[in-house]
Coordinates of C-alpha atoms in Angstrom, one line a residue:
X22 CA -49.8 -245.2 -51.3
X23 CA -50.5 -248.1 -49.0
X24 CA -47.2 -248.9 -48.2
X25 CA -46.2 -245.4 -48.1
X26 CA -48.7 -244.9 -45.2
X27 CA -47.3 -247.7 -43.6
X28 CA -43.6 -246.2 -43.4
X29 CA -45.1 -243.0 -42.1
X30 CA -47.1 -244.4 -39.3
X31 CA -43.8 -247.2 -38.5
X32 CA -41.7 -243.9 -38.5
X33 CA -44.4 -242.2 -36.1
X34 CA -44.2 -245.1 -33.7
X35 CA -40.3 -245.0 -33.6
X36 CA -40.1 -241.6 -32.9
X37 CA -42.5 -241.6 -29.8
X38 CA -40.9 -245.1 -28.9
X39 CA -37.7 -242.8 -29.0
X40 CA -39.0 -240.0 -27.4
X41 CA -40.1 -242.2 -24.5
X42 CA -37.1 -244.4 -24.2
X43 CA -35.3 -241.1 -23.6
X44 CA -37.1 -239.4 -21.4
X45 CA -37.3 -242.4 -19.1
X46 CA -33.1 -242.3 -19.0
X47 CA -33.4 -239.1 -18.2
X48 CA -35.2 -239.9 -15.1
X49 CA -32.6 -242.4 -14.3
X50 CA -31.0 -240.0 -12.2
X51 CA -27.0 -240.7 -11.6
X52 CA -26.7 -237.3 -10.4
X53 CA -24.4 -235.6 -7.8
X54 CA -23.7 -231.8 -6.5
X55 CA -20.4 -231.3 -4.4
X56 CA -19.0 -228.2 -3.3
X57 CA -15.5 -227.3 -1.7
X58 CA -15.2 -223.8 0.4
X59 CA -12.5 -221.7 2.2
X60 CA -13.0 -218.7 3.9
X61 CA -10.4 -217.7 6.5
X62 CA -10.7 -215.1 8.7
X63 CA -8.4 -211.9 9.5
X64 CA -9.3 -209.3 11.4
X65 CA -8.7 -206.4 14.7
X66 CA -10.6 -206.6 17.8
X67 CA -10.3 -203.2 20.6
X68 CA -12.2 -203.5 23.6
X69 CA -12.0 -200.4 26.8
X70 CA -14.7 -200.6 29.8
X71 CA -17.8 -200.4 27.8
X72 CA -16.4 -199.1 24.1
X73 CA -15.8 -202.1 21.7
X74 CA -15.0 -202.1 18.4
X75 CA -13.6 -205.0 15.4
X76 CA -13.2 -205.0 11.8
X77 CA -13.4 -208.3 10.7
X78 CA -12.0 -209.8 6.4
X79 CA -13.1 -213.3 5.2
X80 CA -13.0 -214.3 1.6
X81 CA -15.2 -216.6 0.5
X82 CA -13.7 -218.9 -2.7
X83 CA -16.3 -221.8 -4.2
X84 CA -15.1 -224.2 -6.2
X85 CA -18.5 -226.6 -7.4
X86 CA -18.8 -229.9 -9.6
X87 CA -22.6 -230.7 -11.1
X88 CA -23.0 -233.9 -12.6
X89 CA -26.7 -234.5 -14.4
X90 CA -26.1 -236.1 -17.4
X91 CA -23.6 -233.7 -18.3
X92 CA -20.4 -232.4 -15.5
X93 CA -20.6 -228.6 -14.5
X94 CA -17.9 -226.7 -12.9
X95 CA -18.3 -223.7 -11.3
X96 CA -15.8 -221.4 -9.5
X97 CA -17.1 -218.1 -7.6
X98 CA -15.9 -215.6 -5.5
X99 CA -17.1 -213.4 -2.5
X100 CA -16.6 -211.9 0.9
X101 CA -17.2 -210.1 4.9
X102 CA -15.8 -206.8 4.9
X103 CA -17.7 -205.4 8.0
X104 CA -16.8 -202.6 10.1
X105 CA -18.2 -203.5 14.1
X106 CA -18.5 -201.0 16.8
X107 CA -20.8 -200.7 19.9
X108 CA -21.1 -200.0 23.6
X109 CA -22.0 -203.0 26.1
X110 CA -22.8 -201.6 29.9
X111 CA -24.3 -203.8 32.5
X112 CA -28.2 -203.0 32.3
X113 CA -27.9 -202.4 28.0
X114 CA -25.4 -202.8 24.9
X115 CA -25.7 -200.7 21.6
X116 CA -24.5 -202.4 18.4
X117 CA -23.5 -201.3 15.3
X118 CA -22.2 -203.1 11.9
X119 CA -22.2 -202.0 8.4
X120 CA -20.1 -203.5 5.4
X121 CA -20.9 -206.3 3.2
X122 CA -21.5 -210.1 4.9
X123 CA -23.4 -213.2 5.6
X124 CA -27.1 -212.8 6.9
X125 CA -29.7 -215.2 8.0
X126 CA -33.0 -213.7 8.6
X127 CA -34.8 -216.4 9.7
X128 CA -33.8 -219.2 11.8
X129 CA -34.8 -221.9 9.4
X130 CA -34.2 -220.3 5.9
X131 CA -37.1 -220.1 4.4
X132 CA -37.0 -216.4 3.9
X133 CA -33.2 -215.8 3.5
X134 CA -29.7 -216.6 3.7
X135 CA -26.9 -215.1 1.8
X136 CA -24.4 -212.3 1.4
X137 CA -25.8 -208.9 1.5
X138 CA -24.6 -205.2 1.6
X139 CA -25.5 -203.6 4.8
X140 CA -26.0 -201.9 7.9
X141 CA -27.6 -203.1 11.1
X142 CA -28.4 -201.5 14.6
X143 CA -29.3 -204.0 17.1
X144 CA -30.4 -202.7 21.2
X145 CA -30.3 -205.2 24.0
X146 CA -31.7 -204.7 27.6
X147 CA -30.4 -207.3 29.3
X148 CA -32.9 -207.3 32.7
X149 CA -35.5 -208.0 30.6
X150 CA -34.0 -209.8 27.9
X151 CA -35.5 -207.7 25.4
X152 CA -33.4 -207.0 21.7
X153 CA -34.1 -204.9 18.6
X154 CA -32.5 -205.3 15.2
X155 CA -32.6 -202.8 12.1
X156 CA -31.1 -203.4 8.7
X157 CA -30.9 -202.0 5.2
X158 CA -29.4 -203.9 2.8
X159 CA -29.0 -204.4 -0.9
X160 CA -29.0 -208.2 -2.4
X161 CA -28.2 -209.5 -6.0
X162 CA -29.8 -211.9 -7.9
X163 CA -27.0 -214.3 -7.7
X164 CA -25.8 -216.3 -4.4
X165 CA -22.3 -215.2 -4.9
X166 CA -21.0 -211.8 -6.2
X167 CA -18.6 -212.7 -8.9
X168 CA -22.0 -214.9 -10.3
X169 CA -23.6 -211.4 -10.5
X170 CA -25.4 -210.0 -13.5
X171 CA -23.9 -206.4 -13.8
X172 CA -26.6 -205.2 -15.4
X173 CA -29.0 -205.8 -13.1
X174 CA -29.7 -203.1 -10.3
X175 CA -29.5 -205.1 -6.9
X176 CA -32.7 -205.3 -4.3
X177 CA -33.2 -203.7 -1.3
X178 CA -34.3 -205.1 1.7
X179 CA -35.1 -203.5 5.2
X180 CA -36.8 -204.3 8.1
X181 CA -36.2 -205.2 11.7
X182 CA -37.1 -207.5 14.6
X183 CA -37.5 -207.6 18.0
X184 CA -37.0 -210.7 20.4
X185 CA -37.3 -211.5 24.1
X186 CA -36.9 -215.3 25.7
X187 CA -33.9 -217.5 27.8
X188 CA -37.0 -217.8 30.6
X189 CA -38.4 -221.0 31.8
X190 CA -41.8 -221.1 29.9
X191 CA -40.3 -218.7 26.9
X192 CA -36.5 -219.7 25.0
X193 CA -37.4 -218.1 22.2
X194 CA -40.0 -215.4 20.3
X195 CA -39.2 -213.4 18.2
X196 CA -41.2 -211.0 15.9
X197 CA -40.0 -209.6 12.2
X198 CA -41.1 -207.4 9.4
X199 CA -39.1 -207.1 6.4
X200 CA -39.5 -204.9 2.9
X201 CA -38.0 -206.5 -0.3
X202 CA -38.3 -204.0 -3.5
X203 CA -37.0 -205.0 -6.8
X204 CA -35.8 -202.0 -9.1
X205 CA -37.3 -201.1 -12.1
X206 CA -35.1 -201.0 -15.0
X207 CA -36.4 -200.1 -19.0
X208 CA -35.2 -202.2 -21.6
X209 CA -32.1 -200.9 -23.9
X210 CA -31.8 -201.6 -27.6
X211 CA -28.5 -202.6 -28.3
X212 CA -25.7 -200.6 -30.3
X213 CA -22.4 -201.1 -31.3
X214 CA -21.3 -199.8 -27.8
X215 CA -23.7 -201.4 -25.5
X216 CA -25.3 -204.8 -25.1
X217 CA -29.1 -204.7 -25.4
X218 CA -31.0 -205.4 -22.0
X219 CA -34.7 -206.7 -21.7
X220 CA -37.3 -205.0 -19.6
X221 CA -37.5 -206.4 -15.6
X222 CA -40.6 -206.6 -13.8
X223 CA -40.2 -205.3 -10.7
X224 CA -42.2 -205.6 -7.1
X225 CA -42.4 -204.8 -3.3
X226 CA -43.1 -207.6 -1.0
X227 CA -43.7 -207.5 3.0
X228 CA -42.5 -210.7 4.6
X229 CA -43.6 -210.7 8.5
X230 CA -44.0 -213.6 10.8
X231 CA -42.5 -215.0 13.9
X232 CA -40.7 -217.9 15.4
X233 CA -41.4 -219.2 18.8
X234 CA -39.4 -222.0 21.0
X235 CA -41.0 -222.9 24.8
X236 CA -39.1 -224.2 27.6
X237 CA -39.4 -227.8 29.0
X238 CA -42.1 -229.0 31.0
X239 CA -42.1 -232.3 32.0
X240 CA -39.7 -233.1 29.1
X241 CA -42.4 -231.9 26.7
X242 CA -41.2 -228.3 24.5
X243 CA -42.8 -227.2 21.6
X244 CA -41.4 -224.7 18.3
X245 CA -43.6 -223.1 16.1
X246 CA -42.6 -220.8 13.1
X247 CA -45.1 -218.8 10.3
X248 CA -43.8 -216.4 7.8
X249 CA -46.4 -214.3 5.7
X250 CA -45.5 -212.8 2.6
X251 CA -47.9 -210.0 0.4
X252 CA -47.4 -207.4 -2.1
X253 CA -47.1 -207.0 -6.1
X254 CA -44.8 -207.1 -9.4
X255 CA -45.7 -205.0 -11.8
X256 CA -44.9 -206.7 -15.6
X257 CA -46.2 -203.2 -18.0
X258 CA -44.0 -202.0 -19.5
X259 CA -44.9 -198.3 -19.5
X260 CA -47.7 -196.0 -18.8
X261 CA -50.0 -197.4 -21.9
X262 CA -49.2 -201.2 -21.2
X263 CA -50.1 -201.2 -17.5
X264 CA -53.6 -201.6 -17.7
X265 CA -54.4 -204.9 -15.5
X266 CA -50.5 -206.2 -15.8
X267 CA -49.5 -206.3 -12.2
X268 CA -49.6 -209.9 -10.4
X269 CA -50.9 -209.9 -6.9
X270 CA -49.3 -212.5 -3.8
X271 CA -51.0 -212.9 -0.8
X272 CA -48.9 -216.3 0.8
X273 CA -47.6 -218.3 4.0
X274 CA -45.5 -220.5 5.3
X275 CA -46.4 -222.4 8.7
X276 CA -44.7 -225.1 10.1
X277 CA -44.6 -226.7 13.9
X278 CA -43.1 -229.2 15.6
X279 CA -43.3 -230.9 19.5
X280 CA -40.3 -232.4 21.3
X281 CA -40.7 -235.5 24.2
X282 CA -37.1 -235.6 25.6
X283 CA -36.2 -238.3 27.8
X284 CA -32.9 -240.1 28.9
X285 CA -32.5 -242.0 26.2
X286 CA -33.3 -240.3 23.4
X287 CA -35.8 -236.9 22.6
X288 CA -38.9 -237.7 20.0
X289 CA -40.6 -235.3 18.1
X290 CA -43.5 -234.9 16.0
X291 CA -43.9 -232.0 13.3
X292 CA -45.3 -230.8 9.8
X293 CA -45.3 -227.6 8.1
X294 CA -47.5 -226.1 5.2
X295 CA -46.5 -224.0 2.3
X296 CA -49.5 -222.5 0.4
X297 CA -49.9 -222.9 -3.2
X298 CA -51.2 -221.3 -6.6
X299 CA -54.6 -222.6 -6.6
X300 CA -54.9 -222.0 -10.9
X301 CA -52.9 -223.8 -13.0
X302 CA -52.3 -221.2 -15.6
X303 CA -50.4 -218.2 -14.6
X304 CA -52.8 -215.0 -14.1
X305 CA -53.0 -212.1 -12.2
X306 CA -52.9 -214.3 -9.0
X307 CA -49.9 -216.0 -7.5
X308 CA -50.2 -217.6 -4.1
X309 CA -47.9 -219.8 -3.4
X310 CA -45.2 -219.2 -0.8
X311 CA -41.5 -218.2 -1.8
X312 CA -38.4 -216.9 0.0
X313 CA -35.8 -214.3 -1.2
X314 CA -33.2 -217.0 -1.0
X315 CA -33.5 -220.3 0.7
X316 CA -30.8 -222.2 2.4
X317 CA -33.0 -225.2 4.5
X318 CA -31.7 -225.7 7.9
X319 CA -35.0 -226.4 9.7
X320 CA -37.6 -229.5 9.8
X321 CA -35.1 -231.8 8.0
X322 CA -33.4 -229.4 5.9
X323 CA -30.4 -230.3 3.2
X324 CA -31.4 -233.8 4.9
X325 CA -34.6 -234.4 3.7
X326 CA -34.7 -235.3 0.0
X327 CA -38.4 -234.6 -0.2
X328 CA -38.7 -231.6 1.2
X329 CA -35.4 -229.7 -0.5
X330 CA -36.5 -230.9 -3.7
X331 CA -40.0 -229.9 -3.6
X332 CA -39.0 -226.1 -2.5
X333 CA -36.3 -225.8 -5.2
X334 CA -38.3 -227.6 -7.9
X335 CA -38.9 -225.6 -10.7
X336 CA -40.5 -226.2 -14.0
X337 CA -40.5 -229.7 -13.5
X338 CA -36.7 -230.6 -13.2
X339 CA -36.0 -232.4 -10.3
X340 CA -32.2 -232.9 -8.9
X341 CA -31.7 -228.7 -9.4
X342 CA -28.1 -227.8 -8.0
X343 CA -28.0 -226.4 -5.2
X344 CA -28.8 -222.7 -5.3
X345 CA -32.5 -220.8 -5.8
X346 CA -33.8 -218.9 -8.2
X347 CA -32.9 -215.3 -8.9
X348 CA -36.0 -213.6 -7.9
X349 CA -39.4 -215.3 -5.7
X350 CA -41.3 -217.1 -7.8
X351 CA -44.8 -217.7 -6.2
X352 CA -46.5 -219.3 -9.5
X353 CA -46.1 -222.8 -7.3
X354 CA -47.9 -225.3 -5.8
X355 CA -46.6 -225.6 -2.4
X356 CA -46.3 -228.6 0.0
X357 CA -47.0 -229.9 3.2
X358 CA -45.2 -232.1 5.1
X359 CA -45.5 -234.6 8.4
X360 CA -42.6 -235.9 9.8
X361 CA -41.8 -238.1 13.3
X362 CA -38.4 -238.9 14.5
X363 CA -36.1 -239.4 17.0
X364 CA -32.5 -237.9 18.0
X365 CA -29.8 -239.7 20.4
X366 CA -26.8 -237.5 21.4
X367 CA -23.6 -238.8 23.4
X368 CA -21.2 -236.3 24.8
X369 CA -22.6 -233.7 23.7
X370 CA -20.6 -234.1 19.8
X371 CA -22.4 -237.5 18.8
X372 CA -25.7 -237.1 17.0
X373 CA -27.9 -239.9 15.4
X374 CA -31.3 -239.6 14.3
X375 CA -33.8 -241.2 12.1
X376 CA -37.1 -239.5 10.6
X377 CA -40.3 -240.8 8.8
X378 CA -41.6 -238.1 6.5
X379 CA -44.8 -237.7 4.5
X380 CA -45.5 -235.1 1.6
X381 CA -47.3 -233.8 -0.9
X382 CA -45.9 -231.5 -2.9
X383 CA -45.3 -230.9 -6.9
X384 CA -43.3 -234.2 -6.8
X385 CA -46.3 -236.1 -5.9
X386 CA -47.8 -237.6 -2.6
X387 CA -44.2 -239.7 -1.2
X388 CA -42.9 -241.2 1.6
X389 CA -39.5 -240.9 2.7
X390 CA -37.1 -242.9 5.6
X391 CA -33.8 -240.5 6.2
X392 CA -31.1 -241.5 9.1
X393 CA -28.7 -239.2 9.9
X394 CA -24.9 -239.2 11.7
X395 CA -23.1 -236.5 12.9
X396 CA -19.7 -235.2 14.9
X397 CA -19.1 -231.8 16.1
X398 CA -16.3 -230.3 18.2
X399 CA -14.5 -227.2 18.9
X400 CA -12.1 -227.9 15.3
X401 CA -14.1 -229.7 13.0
X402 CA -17.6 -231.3 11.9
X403 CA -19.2 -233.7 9.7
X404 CA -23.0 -234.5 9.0
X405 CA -24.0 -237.5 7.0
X406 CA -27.4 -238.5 5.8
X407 CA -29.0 -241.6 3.8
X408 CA -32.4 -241.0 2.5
X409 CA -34.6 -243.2 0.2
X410 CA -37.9 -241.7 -1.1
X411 CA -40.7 -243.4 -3.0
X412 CA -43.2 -240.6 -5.0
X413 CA -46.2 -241.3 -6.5
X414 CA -46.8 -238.5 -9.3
X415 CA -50.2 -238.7 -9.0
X416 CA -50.8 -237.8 -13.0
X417 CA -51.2 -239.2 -16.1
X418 CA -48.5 -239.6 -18.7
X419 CA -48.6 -239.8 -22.4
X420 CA -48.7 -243.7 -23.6
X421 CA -47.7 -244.2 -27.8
X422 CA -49.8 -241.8 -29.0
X423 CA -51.2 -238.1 -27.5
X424 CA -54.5 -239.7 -27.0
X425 CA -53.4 -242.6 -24.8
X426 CA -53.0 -242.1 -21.4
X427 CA -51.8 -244.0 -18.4
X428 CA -50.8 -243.6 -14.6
X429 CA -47.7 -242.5 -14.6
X430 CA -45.2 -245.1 -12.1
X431 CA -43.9 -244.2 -9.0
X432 CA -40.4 -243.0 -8.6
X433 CA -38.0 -244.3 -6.2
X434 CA -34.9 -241.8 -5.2
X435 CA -32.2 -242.4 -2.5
X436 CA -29.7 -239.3 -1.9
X437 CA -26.2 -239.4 0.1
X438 CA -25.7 -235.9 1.5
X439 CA -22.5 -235.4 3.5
X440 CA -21.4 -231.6 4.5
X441 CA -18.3 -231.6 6.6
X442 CA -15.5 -228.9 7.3
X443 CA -12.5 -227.8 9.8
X444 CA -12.1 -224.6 11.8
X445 CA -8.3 -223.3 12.2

């Protein structure tokens, strides 16, 4: 019995052992994402005195290798179809589109980017510089269309804007409210002639905020951006199961940044703040921020290892391809971010800049040092950027046995990220 004990509690020791050993490979992360895209353009342009009108056709083929631990290859398909018409005068112009295409509805995607079926009105009156924008649109859960679930019953988002700036004190402020509703679909039991479906939740969000850029004063400008986001999904399933089974967000985004330009270089100074879930069990409760779809452009962006990893981090993976997921998740803890830099540009196509970041975010409390290159004419471009990152998880981990505890290490990362493409 003794040594039967014995060869149990040896056996116990070289399973954890095991456990461990691979769990720490798995967090030796040899991991890259690459992505090759074409999407020509075709189309028919009419312009009389103040009439205008364009159909424009661009295909959108993906081709996309994943390598983490295992490769992944993923091709995908989708499109701009969009039908263009308007009148332009001297004092206003009246534009219309409708088809399906690529919108951004916020300068830095945070809230979202991505292919959409819609319409749009925009107004300009040019002696004031004032513009209005309406749309309507319907979204799937996937980034491209051919990735589609086709059982799924697409969002709607609608909304508008309205902007004024290009003056000396204002470039830039602009003002937006946007609905997104998710559809309510009832779960299908399955036959011999149709696949069963589960039950959705469904909700309705209001996303509203603004983004503001000032013009130079003694080499000094300043951009600001905040992006609110409140409303409900509903997870009963039907009349008698909705009793207290809605999940409430009330969440923000804001994020701000001050530029010194001089002659041989511009130097900025910045953070921005997501808010976060303050319980750590899910309940009725979920405040932490989340767009429809991301695609990071601003305060680092695709750049910045810390800060693209901590929005699209998600039950504790980190290296996620590139991509969100299919609806807003707000059961997160959200960051906030401090960065410093400087930018050097030469002929107006040369761009090299260097940024000191600080974070804390689900990741941990890091550091990061990120120096970027980039070329961009009237043909082609190409952005490089080397980043090294150094996290401290600030938790405990499990050591042998359930019981023991320890710190868990810090992490080091370093990231290549190069995007680069033609124009014909």
């Amino acid at each position: 019995n003794r040594n039967g004990t014995l060869r149990n509690f040896r056996r116990r020791i070289r399973n954890r052992n095991t456990r461990i050993f691979r769990r720490v490979e798995r967090e030796k992360a040899d991991v890259s994402f690459s992505r090759a895209i074409l999407s020509p353009e075709a189309g028919y342009v009419r312009k009389r005195e103040h009439l205008y009108y364009q159909i424009l056709i661009s295909p959108f083929l993906s081709y996309e290798e994943n390598v983490n631990g295992t490769r992944t290859i993923s091709k995908g398909a989708d499109g701009e179809l969009l039908g263009i018409g308007g009148w332009d005068s001297a004092f206003w112009k009246l534009g219309l589109e409708a088809g399906r295409g690529y919108q951004r509805l916020d300068r830095n995607g945070f809230l979202f980017a991505g292919f959409l079926n819609y319409g749009e009105v925009s107004f300009l009156w040019k002696p004031l510089g004032l513009s209005f924008s309406g749309i309507a649109a319907q979204t799937n859960g996937s980034v491209l269309y051919t990735e589609r679930d086709r059982n799924e019953s697409p969002a709607r988002i609608s909304g508008g804007s309205i902007r004024f700036g290009d003056g000396p004190i204002i470039q830039n402020f602009r003002i937006f409210y946007y609905l997104y509703a998710e559809s309510r679909q009832e779960a299908v039991k399955g036959d011999l002639f149709r696949e069963s479906q589960p039950f959705r939740p469904y909700g309705r969000y209001a996303y509203y905020g603004f983004e503001f850029s000032s013009g130079s004063f003694e080499g000094f400008r300043f951009d600001s951006d905040a992006i609110a986001v409140s409303g409900s999904r509903e997870y009963g399933t039907d009349a008698f199961r909705s009793y207290q089974t809605s999940r409430s967000t009330s969440a923000g985004f804001a994020g701000g940044r001050i530029v010194w330009e001089r002659e041989e270089a511009s130097y900025f100074l910045g953070g921005l703040f997501f808010s976060k879930d303050e319980e750590l069990r899910t309940d009725r409760n979920s405040d932490g921020y989340s767009g429809i779809r991301t695609d990071l452009r601003g305060y680092g962006g695709k750049t910045s290892f810390l800060l693209s990893q901590s929005l699209l981090l998600q039950e504790g993976t980190v290296f996620p391809p590139d991509g969100t997921s299919k609806r807003p998740d707000f059961e997160n803890k959200g960051m906030g971010l401090v960065q410093a830099g400087a930018r050097k540009t030469w002929d107006s196509r040369w761009t090299l800049q260097g940024i000191l970041l600080s974070s804390s975010s689900p990741l941990g409390r890091g550091w990061e040092a990120v120096a970027v290159g980039g070329y961009e004419s009237e043909y082609s471009y190409i952005l490089m950027s080397l980043s090294y990152a150094k996290v401290d998880p600030q938790k405990q981990e499990r050591f042998l046995f359930e019981e023991w505890r320890k710190k868990a290490e810090d992490k080091e990362y370093a990231r290549i990220y190069l995007s680069a493409g033609a124009y014909f």
